[in-house]
Coordinates of C-alpha atoms and ligand atoms in Angstrom, one line a residue:
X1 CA -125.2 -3.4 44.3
X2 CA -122.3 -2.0 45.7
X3 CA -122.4 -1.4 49.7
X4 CA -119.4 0.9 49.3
X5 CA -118.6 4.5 48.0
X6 CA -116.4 5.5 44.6
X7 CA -113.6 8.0 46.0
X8 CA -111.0 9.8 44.4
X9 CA -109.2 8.3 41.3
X10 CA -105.8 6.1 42.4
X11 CA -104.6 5.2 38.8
X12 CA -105.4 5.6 35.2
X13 CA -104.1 2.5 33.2
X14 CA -103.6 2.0 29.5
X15 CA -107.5 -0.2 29.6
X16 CA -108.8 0.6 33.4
X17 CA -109.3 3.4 35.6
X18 CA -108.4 2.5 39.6
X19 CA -110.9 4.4 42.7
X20 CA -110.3 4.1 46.2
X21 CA -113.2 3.3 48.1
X22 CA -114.9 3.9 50.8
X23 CA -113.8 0.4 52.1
X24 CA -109.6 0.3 52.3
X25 CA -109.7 -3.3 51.7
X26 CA -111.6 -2.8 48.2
X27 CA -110.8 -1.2 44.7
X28 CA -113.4 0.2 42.6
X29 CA -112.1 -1.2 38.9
X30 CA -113.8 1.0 35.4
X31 CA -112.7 -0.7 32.3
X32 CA -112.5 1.8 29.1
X33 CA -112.6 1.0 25.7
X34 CA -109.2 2.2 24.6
X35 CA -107.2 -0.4 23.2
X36 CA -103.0 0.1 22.4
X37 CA -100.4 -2.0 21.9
X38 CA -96.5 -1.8 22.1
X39 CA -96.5 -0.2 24.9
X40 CA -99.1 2.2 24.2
X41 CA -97.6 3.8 20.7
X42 CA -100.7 2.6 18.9
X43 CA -104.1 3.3 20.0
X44 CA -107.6 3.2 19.4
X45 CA -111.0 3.2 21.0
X46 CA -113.1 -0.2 20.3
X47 CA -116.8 0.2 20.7
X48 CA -117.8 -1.8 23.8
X49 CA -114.3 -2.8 24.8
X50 CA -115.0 -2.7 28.4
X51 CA -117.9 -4.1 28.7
X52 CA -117.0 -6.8 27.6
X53 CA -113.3 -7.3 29.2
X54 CA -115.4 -6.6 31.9
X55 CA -117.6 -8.9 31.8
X56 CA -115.1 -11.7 30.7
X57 CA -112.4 -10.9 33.6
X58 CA -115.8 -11.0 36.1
X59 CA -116.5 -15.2 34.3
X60 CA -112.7 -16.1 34.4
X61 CA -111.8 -14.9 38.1
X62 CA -115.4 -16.3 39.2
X63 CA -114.6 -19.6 37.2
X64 CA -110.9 -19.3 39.1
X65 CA -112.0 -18.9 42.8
X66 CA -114.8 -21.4 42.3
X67 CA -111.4 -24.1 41.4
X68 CA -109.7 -22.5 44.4
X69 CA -107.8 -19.7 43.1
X70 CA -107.5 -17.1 45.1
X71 CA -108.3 -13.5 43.2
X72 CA -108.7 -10.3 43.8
X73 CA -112.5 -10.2 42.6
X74 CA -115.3 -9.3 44.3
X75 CA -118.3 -8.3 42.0
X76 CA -119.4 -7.2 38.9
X77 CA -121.2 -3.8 39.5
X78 CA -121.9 -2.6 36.0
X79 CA -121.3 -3.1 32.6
X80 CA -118.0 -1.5 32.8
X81 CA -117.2 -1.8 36.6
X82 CA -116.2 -4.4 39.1
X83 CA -115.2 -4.2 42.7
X84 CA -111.9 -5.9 43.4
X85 CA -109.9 -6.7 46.6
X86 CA -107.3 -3.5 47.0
X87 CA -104.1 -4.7 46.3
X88 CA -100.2 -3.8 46.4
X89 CA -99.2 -4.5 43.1
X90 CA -95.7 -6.4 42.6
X91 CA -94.1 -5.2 39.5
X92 CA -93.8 -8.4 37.6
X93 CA -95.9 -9.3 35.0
X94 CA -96.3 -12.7 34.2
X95 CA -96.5 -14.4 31.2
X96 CA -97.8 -18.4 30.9
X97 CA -97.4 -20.3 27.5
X98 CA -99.1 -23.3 26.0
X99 CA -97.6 -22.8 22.1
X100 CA -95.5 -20.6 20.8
X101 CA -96.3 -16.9 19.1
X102 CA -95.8 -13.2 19.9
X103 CA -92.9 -12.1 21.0
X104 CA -91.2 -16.0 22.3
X105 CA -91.2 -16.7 18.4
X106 CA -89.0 -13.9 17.5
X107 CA -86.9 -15.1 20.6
X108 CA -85.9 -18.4 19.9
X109 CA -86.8 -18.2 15.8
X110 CA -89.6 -21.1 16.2
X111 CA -92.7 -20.5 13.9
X112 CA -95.9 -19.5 15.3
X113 CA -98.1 -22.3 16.6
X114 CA -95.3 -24.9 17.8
X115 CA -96.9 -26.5 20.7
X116 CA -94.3 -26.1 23.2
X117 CA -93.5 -30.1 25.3
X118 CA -94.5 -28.2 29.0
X119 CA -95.6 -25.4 30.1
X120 CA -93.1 -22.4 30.1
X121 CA -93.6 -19.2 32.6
X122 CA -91.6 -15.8 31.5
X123 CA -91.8 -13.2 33.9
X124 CA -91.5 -9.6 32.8
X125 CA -90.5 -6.4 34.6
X126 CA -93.5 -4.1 35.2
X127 CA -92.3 -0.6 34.1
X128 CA -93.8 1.2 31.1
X129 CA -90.8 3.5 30.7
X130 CA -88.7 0.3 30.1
X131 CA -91.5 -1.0 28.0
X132 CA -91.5 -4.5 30.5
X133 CA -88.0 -6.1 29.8
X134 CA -87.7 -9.8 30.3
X135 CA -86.1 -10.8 33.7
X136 CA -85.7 -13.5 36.0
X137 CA -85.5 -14.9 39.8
X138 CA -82.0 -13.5 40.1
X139 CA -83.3 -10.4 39.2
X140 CA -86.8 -10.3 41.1
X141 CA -84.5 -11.3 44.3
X142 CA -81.5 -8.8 43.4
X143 CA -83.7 -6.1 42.9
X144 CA -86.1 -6.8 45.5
X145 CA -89.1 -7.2 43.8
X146 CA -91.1 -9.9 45.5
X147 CA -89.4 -11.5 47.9
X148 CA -88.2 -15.9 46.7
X149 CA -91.7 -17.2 48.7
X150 CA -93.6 -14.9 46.9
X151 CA -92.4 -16.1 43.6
X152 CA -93.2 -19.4 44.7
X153 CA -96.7 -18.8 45.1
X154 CA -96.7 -17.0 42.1
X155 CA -95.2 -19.8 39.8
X156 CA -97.4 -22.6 41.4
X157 CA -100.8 -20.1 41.1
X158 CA -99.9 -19.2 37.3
X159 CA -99.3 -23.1 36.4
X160 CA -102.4 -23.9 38.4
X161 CA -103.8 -20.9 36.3
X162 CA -102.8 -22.6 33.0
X163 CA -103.6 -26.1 34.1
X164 CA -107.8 -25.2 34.8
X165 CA -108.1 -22.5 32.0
X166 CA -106.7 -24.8 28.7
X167 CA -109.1 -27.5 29.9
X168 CA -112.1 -25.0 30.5
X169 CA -111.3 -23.6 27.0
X170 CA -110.2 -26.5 25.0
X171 CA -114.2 -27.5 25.8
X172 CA -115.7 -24.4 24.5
X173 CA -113.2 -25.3 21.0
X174 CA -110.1 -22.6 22.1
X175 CA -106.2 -23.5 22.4
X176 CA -105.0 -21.4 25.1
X177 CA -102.0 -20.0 23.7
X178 CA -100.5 -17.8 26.0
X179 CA -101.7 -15.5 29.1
X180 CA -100.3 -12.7 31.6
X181 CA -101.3 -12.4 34.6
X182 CA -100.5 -9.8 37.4
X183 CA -100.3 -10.3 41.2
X184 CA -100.6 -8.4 44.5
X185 CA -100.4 -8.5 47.9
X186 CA -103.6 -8.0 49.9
X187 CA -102.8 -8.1 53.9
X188 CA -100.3 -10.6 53.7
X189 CA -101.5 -12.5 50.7
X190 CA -100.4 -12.8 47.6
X191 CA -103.6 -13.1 44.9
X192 CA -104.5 -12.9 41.5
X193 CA -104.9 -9.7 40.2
X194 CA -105.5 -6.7 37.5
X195 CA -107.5 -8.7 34.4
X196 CA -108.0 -11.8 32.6
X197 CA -109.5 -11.2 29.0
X198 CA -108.7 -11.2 25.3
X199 CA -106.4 -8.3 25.9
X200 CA -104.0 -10.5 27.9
X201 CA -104.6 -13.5 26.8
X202 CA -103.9 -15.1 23.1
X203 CA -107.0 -17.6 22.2
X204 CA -107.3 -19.7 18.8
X205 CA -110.4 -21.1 17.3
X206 CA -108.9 -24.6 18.0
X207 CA -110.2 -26.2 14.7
X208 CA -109.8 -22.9 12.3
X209 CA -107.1 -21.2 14.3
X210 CA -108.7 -18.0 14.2
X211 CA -107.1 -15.4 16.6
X212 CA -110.2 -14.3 18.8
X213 CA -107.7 -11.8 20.8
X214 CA -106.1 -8.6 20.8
X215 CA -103.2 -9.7 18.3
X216 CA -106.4 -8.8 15.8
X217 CA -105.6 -5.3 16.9
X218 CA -102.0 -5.9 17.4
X219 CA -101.4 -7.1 14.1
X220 CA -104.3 -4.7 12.3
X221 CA -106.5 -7.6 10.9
X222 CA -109.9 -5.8 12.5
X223 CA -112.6 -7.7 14.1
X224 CA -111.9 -7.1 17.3
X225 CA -114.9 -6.2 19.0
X226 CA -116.1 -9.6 17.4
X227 CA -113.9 -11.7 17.9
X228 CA -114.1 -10.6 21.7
X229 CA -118.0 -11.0 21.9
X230 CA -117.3 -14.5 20.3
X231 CA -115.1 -15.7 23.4
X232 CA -117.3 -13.9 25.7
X233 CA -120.6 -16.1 23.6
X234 CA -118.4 -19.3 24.5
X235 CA -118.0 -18.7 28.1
X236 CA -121.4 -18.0 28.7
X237 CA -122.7 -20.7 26.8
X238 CA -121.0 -22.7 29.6
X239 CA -120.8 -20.2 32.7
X240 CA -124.6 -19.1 32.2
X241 CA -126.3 -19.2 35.8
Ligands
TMP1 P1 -95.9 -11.5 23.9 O1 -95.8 -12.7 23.1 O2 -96.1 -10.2 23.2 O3 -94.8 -11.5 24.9 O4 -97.3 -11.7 24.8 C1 -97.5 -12.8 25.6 C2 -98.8 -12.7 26.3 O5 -98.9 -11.6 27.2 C3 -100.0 -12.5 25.3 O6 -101.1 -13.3 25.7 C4 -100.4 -11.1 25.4 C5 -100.0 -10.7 26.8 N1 -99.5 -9.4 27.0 C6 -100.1 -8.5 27.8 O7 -101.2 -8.8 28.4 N2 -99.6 -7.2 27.9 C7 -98.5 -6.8 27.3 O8 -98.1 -5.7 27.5 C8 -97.9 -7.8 26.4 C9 -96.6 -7.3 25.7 C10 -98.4 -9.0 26.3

């Protein structure tokens, strides 16, 4: 159990809750159940949300570190709570995709499910107000976002990213559609950071094509809670130790 103290509240987020703790090199993480979408103008609660993003983001960044990523995690407490390394947060969110949907098939007019010939990284700028706009190097460099070596990490830890988790979840019978992933910078480190679950990630059944994701949600075809205890089944079924 936890060898540190909760402090005062740092953040609220749309699906977490931030603490400071005791320790200024650790974040105490409490996932909630509210679920939203389009930049938070729907929303709902989902019965055991958070326990199991919790418990899904705790299997994916332990799965990551043990292939040599390096992440912010550093245990699961609770059902609902983890303890993370405390990080800077830079303000570009970024996306990794395997096959086309969302919002890339609105932007180049391909149907969903077009399996894209490589890999293709979009990165996005953090800012609710602005509802994330699209940008790019120019702009993470113009605007001083992260600095060109930073986005080098980045790009080579979200391929790397991509790379282990469509082979770990093609096994357990999921296409990997698309992720996004967020990054910090703890001391002078840049690491994986904020969540890795069904809410950031889009996962088909790869033989029915089922969405077990938040686009269940997103797109009002209900389920959800199911569909997420379905991928978090999977990865035990594998991760179980
Ligand atoms: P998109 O197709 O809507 O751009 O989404 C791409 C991926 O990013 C998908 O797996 C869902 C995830 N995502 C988030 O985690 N947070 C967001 O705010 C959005 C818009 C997408």
């Amino acid at each position: 159990m936890a060898s540190v103290e909760k402090l005062e509240q740092l953040y609220e987020g749309k699906a977490k809750k931030i603490y400071a703790t005791s320790d200024p090199n650790i974040y105490w993480v409490a996932y909630k159940d509210s679920a939203t979408a389009f930049n938070g103008v729907k929303k709902a609660e989902i019965d055991n949300k958070g326990i199991l993003n919790n418990r899904i983001s705790a299997l994916f960044f332990q799965y990551l570190e043990k292939q040599g990523i390096p992440t912010h995690f550093v245990e699961q407490l609770s059902d609902r709570e983890m303890l993370v390394k405390s990080l800077r947060i830079i303000p570009v969110e970024v996306v990794a995709r395997n096959i086309v949907a969302g919002s890339l098939a609105k932007r180049v007019g391909r149907p969903e499910g077009t399996v894209l010939a490589k890999p293709v990284l979009e990165f996005y700028y953090k800012d609710d107000e602005l509802g994330d706009p699209l940008i790019n190097d120019y702009h993470i460099a113009a605007l001083d976002l992260a600095t060109p070596e930073q986005m080098d990490t980045i790009a080579s830890i979200a391929l790397r990213v991509n790379d282990i988790l469509k082979t770990f979840m093609a096994d357990l019978g999921i296409d990997l559609v698309d992720f996004k992933l967020e990054f910090g910078v703890h001391g002078d480190t840049v690491i994986l950071g904020d969540e890795i679950s069904p809410d950031t990630c889009r996962f088909w059944d790869s033989e029915t094509k089922e969405k077990l994701d938040k686009d269940r949600f997103r797109r009002d075809m209900g389920g959800l809670e199911e569909a997420y205890q379905e991928i978090l089944r999977r990865l035990e079924s594998k991760l179980a130790n």
